[in-house]
Coordinates of C-alpha atoms in Angstrom, one line a residue:
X192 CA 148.2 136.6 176.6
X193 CA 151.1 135.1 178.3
X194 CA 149.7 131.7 178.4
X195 CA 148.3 132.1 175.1
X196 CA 152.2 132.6 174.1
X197 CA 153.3 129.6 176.3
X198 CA 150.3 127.1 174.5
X199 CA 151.9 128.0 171.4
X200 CA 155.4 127.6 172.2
X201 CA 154.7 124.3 173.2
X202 CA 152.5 122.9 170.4
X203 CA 154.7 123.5 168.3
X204 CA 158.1 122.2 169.8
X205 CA 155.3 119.0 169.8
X206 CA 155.0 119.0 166.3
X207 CA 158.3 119.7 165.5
X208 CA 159.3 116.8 167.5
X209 CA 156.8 114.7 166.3
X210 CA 158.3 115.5 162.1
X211 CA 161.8 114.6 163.8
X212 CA 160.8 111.1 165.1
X213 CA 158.6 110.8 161.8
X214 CA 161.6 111.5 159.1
X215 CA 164.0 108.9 161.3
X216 CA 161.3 106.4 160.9
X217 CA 161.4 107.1 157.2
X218 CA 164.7 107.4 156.9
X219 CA 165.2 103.9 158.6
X220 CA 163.5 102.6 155.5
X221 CA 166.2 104.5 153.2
X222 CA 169.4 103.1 155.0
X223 CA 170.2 106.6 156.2
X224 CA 172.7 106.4 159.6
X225 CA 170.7 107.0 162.9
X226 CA 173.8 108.5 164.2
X227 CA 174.2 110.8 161.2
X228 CA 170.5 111.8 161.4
X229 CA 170.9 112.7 165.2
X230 CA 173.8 114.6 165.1
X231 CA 172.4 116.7 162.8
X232 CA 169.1 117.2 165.0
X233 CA 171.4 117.8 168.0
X234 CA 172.3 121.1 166.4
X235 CA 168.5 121.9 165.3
X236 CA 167.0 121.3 168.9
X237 CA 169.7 123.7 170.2
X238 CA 168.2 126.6 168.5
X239 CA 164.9 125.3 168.0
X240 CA 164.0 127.6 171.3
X241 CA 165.3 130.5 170.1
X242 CA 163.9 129.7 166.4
X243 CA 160.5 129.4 167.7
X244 CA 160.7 132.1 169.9
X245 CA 161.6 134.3 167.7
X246 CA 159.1 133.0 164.8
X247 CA 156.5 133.2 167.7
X248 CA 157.2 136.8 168.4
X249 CA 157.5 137.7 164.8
X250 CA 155.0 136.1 162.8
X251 CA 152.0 138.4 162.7
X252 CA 154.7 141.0 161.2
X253 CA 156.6 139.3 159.1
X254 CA 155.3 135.9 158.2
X255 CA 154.1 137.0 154.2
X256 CA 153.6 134.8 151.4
X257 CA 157.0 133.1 150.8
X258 CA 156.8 132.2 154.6
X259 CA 152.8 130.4 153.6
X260 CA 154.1 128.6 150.6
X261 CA 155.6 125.7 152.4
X262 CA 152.4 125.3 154.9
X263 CA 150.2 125.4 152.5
X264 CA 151.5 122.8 149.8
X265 CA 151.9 120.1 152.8
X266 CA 148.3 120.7 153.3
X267 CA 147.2 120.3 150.0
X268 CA 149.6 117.4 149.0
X269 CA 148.6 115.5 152.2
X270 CA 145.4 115.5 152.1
X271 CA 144.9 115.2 147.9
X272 CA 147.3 111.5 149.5
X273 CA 145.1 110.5 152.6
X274 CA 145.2 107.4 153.1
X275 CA 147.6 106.0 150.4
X276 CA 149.9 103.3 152.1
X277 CA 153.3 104.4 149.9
X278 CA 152.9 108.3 150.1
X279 CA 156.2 109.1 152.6
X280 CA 156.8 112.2 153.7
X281 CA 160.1 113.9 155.5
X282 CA 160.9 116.8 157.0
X283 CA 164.5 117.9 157.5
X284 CA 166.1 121.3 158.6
X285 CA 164.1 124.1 156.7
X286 CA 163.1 121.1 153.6
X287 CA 160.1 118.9 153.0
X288 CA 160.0 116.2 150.5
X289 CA 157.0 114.3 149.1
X290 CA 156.9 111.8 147.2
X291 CA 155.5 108.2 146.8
X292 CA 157.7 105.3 147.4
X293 CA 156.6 102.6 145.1
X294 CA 156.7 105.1 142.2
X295 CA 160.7 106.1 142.7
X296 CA 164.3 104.0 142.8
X297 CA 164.9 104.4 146.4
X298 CA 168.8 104.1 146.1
X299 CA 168.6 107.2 144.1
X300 CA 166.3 109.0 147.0
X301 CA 169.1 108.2 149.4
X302 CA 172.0 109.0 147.3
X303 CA 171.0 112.2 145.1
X304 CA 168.3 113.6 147.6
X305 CA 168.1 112.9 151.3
X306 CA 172.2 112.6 152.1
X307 CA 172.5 115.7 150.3
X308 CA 169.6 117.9 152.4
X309 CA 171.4 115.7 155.5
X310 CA 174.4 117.2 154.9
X311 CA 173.0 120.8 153.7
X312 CA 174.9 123.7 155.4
X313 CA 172.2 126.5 156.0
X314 CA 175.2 129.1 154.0
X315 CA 175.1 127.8 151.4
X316 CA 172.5 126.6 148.2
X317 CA 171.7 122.3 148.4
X318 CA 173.3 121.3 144.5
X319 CA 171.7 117.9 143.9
X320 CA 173.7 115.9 141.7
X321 CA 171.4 115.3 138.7
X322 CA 170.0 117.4 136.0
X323 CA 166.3 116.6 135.4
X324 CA 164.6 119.2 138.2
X325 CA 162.2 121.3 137.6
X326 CA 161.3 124.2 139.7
X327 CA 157.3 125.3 139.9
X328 CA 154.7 127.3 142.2
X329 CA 151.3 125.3 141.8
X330 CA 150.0 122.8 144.2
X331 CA 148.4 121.1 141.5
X332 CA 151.3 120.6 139.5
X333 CA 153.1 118.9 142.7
X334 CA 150.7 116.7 142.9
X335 CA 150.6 115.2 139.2
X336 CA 154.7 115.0 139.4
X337 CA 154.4 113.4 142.6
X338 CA 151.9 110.5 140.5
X339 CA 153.9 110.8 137.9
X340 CA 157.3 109.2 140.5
X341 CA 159.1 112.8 140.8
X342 CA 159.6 114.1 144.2
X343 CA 159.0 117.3 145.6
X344 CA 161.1 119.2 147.5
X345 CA 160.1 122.7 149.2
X346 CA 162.4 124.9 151.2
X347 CA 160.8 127.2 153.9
X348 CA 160.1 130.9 152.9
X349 CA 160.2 130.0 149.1
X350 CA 157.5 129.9 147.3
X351 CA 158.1 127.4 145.1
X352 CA 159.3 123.7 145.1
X353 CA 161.6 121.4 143.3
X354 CA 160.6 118.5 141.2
X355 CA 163.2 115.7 140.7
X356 CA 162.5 113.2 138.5
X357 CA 163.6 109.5 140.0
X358 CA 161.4 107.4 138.3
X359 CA 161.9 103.5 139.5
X360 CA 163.4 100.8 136.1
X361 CA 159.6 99.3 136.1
X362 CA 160.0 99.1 132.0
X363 CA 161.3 96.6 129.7
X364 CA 164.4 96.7 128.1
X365 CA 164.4 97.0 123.9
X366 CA 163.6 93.6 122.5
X367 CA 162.4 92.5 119.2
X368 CA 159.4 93.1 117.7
X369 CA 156.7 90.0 117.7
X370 CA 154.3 92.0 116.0
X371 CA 155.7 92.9 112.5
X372 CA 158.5 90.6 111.7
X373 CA 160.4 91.7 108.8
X374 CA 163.3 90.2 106.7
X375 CA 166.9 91.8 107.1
X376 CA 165.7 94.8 108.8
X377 CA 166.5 96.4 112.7
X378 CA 165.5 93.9 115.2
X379 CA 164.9 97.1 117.6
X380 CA 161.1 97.9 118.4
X381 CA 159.5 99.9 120.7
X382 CA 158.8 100.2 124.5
X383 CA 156.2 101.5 127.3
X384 CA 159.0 104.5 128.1
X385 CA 158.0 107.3 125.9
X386 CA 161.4 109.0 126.2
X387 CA 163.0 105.7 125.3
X388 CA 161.0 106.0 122.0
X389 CA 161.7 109.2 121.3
X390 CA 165.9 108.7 121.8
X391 CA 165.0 105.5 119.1
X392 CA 163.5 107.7 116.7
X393 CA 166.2 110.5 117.0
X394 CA 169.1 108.0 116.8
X395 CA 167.7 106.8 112.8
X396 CA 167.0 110.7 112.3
X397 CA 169.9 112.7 113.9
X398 CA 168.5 115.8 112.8
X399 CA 167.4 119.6 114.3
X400 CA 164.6 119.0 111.5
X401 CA 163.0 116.4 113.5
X402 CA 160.1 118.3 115.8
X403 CA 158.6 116.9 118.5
X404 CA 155.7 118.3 121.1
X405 CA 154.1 116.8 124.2
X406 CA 150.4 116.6 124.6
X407 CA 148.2 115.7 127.8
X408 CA 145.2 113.4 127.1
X409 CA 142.8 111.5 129.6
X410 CA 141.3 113.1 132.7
X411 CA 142.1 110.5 134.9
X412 CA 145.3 109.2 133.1
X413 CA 146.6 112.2 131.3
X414 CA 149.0 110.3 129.8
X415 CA 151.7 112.2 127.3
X416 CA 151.7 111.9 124.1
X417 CA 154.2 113.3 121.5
X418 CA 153.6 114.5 118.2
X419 CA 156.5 113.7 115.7
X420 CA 157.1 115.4 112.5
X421 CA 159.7 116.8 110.1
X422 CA 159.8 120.4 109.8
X423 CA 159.2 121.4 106.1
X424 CA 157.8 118.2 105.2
X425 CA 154.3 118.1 106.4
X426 CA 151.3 120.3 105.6
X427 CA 151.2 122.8 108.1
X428 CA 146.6 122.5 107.9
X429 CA 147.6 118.8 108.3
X430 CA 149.7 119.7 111.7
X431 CA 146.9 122.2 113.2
X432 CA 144.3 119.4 112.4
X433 CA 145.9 116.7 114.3
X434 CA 146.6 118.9 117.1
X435 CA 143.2 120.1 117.1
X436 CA 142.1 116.7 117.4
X437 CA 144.1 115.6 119.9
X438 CA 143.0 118.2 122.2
X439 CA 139.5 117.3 121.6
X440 CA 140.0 114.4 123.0
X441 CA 137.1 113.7 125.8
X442 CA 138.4 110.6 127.6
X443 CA 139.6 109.2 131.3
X444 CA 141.7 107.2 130.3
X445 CA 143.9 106.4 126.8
X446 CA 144.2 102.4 127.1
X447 CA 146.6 102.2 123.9
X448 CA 147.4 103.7 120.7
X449 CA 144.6 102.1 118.7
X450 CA 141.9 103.2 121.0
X451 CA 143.1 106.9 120.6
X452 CA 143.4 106.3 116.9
X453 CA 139.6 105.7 117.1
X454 CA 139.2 109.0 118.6
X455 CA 141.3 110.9 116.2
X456 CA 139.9 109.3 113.0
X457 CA 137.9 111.3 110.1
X458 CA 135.7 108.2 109.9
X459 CA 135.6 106.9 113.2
X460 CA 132.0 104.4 112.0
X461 CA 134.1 102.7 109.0
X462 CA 135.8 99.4 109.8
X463 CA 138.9 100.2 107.9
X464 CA 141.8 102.1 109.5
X465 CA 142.8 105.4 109.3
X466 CA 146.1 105.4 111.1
X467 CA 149.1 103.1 110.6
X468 CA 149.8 101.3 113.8
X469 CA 153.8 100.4 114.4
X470 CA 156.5 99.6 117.1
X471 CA 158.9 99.5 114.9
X472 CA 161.3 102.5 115.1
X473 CA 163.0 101.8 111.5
X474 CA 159.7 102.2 109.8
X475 CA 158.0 104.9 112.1
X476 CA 161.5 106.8 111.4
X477 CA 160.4 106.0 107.5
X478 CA 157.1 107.3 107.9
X479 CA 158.4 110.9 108.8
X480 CA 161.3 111.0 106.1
X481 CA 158.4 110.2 103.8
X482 CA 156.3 113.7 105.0
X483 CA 153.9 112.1 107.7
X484 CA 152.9 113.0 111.0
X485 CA 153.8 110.0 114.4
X486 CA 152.0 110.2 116.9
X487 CA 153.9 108.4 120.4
X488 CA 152.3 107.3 122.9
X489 CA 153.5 106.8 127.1
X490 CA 152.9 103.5 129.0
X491 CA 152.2 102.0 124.9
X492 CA 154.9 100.4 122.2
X493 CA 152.5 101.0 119.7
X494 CA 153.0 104.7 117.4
X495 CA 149.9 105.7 115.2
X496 CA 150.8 107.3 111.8
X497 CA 148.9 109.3 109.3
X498 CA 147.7 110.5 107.0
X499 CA 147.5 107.3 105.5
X500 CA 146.2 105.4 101.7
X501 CA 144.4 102.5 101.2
X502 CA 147.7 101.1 99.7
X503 CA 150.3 102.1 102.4
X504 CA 148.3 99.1 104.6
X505 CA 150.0 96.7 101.8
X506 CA 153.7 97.9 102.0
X507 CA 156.4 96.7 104.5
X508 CA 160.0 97.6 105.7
X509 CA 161.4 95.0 103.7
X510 CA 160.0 96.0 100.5
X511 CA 163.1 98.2 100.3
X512 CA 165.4 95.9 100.0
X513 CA 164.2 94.3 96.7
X514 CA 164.3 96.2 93.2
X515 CA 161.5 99.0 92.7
X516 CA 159.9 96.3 90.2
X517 CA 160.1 93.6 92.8
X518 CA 158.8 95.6 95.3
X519 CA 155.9 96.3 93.3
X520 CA 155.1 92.9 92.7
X521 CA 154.8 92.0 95.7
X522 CA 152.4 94.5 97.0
X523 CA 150.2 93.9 94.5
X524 CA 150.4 89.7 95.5
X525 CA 149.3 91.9 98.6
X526 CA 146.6 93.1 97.5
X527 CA 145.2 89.9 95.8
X528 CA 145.9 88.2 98.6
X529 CA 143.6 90.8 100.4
X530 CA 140.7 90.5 97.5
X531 CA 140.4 86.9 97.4
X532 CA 140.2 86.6 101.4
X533 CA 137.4 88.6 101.5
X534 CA 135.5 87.2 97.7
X535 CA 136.6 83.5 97.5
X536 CA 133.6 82.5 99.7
X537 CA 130.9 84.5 98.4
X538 CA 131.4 83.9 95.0
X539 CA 131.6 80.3 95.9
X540 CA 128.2 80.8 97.6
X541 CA 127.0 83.1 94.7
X542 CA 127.8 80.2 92.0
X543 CA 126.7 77.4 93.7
X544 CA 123.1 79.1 94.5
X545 CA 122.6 81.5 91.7
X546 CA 124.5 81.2 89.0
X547 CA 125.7 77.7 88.9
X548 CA 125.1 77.5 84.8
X549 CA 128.3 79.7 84.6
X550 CA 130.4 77.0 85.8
X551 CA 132.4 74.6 83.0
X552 CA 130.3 71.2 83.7
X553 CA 133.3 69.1 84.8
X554 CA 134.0 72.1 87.6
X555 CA 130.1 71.8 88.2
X556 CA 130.0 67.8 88.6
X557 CA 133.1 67.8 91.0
X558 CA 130.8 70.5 93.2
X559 CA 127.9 68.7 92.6
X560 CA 129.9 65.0 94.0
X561 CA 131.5 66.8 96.8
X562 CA 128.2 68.3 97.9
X563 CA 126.2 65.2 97.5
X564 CA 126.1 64.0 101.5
X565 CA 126.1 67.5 102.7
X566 CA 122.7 68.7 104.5
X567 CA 123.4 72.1 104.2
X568 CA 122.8 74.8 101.8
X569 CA 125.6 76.3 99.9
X570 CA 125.4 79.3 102.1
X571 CA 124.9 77.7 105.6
X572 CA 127.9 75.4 105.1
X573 CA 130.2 78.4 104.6
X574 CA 128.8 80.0 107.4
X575 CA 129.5 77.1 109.5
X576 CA 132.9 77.0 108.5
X577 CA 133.7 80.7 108.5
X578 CA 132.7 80.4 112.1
X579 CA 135.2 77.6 112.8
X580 CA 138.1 79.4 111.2
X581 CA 137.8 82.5 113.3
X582 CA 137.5 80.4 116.2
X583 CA 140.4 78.8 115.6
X584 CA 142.3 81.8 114.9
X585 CA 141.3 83.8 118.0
X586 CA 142.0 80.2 120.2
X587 CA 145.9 80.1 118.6
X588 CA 146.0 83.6 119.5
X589 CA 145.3 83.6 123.3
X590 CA 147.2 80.4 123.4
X591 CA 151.2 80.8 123.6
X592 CA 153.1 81.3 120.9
X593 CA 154.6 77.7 119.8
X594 CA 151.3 75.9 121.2
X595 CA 149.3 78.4 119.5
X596 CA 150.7 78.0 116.1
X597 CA 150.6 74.2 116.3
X598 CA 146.9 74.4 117.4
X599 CA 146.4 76.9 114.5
X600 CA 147.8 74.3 111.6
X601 CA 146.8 70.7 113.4
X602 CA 143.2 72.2 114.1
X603 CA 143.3 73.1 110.9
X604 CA 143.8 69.6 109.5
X605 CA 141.9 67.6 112.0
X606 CA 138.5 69.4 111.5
X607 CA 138.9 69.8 107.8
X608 CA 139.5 66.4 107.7
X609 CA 136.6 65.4 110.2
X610 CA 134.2 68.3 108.5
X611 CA 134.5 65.9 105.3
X612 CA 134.4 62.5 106.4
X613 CA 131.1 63.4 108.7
X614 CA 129.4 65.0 105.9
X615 CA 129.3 68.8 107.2
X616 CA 131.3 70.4 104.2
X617 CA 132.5 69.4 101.2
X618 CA 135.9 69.2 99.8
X619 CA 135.5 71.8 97.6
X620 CA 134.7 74.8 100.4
X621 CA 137.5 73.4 102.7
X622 CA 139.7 73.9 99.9
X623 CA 138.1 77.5 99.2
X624 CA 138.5 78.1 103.2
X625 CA 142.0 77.0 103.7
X626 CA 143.1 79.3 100.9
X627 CA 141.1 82.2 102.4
X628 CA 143.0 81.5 105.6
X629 CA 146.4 81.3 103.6
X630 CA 145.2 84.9 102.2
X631 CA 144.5 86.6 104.9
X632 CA 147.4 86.3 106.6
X633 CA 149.2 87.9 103.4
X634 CA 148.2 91.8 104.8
X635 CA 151.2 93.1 106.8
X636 CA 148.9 95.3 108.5
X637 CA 146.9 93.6 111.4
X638 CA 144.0 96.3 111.6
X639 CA 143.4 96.1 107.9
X640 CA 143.2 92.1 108.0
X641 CA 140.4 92.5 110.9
X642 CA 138.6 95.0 108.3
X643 CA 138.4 91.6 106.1
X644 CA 136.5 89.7 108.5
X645 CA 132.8 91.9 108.2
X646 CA 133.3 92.3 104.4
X647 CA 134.1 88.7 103.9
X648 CA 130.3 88.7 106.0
X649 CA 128.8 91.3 103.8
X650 CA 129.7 90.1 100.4
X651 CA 128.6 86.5 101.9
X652 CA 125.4 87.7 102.4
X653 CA 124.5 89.9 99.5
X654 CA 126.1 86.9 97.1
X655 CA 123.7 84.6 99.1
X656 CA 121.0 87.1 97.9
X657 CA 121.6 88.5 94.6
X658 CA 123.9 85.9 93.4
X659 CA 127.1 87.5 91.2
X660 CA 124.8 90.7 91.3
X661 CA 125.3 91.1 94.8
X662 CA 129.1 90.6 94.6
X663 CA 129.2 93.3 92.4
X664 CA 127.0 95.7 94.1
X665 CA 129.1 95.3 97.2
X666 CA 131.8 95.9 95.4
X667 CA 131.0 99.2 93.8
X668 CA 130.1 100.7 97.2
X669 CA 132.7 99.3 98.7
X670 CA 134.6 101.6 96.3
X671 CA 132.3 104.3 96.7
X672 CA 133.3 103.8 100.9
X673 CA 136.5 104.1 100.5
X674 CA 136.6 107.0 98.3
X675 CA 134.2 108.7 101.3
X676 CA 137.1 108.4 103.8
X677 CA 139.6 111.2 104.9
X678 CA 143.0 110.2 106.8
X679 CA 143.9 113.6 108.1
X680 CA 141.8 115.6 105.9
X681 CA 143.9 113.3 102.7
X682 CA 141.5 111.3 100.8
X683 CA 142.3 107.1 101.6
X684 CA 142.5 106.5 97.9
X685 CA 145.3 109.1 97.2
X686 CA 148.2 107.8 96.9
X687 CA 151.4 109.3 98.4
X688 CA 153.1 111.4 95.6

């Protein structure tokens, strides 16, 4: 028994020993003073004896649960972060802090944390000097915070821990957005920092009205996402919908805000969208003054709103600068623009292969001339240049920004021109593509100008078919698809009231 006792005495002044030379490794890397450090210690080892002694003696009786706590979260948290390079741990006095070094600002470690448990007098209760801490009991919990660049700090026979939230500056700063330029409007947009987002939001809506709540989604990424809405203004089945679906959510990981949007759509088969997509904190702050519901997104300057219309994909920010009568003007130029990007072709196809008798003969002989040295069909021709315009746009697009847009316009030119002079396409259809192009980009929305793209290929292909029948067969169940889809339980024809 006696040498049982002696055994233990000594493995454990071992281990405590061991922690000491451990933490002033560590500490080395946080610029703590060696001297400061020691001193410190030279008061610990001179009643580390007694201490362990006396815990020795004592601990079938009295060590309980509170006593455990400590123990048994270093065990879990160290192993859950075996083997990962930047997971430091320290042991000082009666504390133990976790926490992952490449995920928090190490000046603040030093300044806010480790002087303060340095200089901790064992009277009185460590005060650290900033406000976001959270207190908790669960081991898992620890660990997310810990992933999440918090670090934990347990004191021995309590049975819980502290989380202190030092997160290290790895974001941008607010910039511009390059997405959705607008005329005489904020220049602010949105960043990867959720709570950054939300202080944008709150600053164009200073009001207790204003609701917000934070949701976990992804199994691997659980990444936070906040749902945004203005008491009073919203449905309340609309609100229990969304957050139905959110929770419903079955994925490891949320890459952005249009892939959850996928997930949370009524129609998730139909190529148009069903959620708004924005980084632009003046007209997300718009949205929700207007009675819909934001959903925020962390790690993502993109926010999804809904429920959505058909037409809301056609306004813009800076449609409320001009007169009501302007404004409406221009949405509907919108809207043409829209229509005729996704019909010029096919009813050029459609006239020249079916119904060419419809055409006023001077139209018909300018078609006919233009088409005289081309070896293609109608059809084939403005598949061939379909195909070349969306190769072009997804090459400017992956290109930088001034190189891309020169690429975009010079290409343009170059292989019209070329297209032409070698006989491949007339100068009719290059005419008909060019303003398609010009159309397309007319859409504020991006999401609903990619919708364009397989309806410009279905009406192509029915009108290469059926002729104008086609056209307008497509068309009647293209309206008969739209009025089939739900944005948040609303119907995607209904227009806000």
């Amino acid at each position: 028994m006696k040498m049982h006792f002696v055994f233990r005495f000594v493995l454990h002044s071992l281990s405590s020993f061991s922690s000491v030379i451990n933490s002033s490794r560590l500490l080395s890397e946080f610029n703590i003073p060696n001297k400061k450090f020691w001193n410190i210690h030279n008061n610990y080892w001179a009643h580390h004896i007694f201490n362990v002694i006396g815990n020795l003696v004592n601990s079938r009786g009295r060590r309980g649960k509170t006593s455990m706590f400590q123990d048994n979260l270093e065990i879990f948290i160290k192993e859950k972060f075996k083997g990962l390079s930047d997971f430091s741990f320290l042991e000082m006095n009666e504390y133990k802090i976790f926490f992952i070094s490449s995920l928090v600002k190490k000046e603040d470690v030093n300044k806010y944390v480790i002087e303060h448990l340095l200089e901790e007098n064992s009277n009185q209760v460590v005060k650290f000097p900033v406000t976001n801490i959270e207190k908790d009991s669960s081991s898992e919990k620890a660990q997310e915070k810990i992933l999440r660049g918090n670090i934990i700090v347990s004191k021995k026979n309590e049975p819980f821990f502290l989380s202190i939230s030092l997160p290290s500056d790895v974001g941008r700063s607010i910039e511009s957005s390059d997405q959705e330029f607008s005329l005489y409007t904020s220049l602010e947009s949105f960043t990867e920092q959720l709570e950054l987002n939300l202080t944008l939001v709150r600053r164009y809506l200073p009001t207790a009205e204003l609701k917000s709540e934070i949701f976990e989604v992804g199994k691997i990424s659980k990444s936070k996402i906040a749902l945004l809405q203005i008491e009073g203004s919203v449905n309340k089945d609309e609100i229990e919908f969304m957050k139905e679906k959110i929770k419903n959510v079955d994925e490891k990981l949320i890459i952005n805000s249009a892939f959850l949007g996928r997930r949370l759509e009524n129609s998730p088969f139909s190529s148009f969208p069903q959620f708004q997509v924005s980084d632009r904190p003046d007209l997300i702050s718009l949205a929700l003054t207007s009675g819909k519901i934001v959903i925020i997104i962390d790690q993502n300057p993109f926010a999804l709103i809904g429920p959505v219309s058909f037409l809301d994909f056609f306004e813009s920010t800076e449609d409320y600068i001009y007169i009501a009568r302007t404004a409406f003007l221009i949405r509907i130029l919108r809207l043409t623009g829209y229509i005729l990007s996704i019909m010029l072709v096919p009813l050029y196809v459609a006239v020249t292969t079916h119904e060419y008798e419809a055409l006023p003969l001077e139209l018909l002989f300018i078609i006919i001339e233009s088409r005289s040295d081309v070896p293609f069909t109608p059809f084939w021709e403005s598949v061939l240049m379909l195909l070349t315009l969306e190769i072009l746009k997804e090459a400017s697009k992956r290109m930088p920004a001034k190189t891309g847009n020169t690429l975009g316009v010079v290409g343009g030119i170059i292989i019209g021109d070329a297209a032409i002079q070698a006989g491949i396409a007339s100068n009719v259809l290059v005419v008909i593509i060019g303003i398609t192009a010009v159309s397309s980009f007319v859409t504020p929305n991006y999401l609903m100008g990619v919708s364009s793209k397989i309806l410009r290929l279905l009406f192509l292909l029915l009108s290469f078919q059926f002729g104008l029948y086609g056209v307008i067969i497509g068309f009647c169940f293209l309206i008969i698809h739209l009025n089939s889809i739900y944005s948040m339980n609303k119907p995607y024809l209904m227009a806000d009231s």
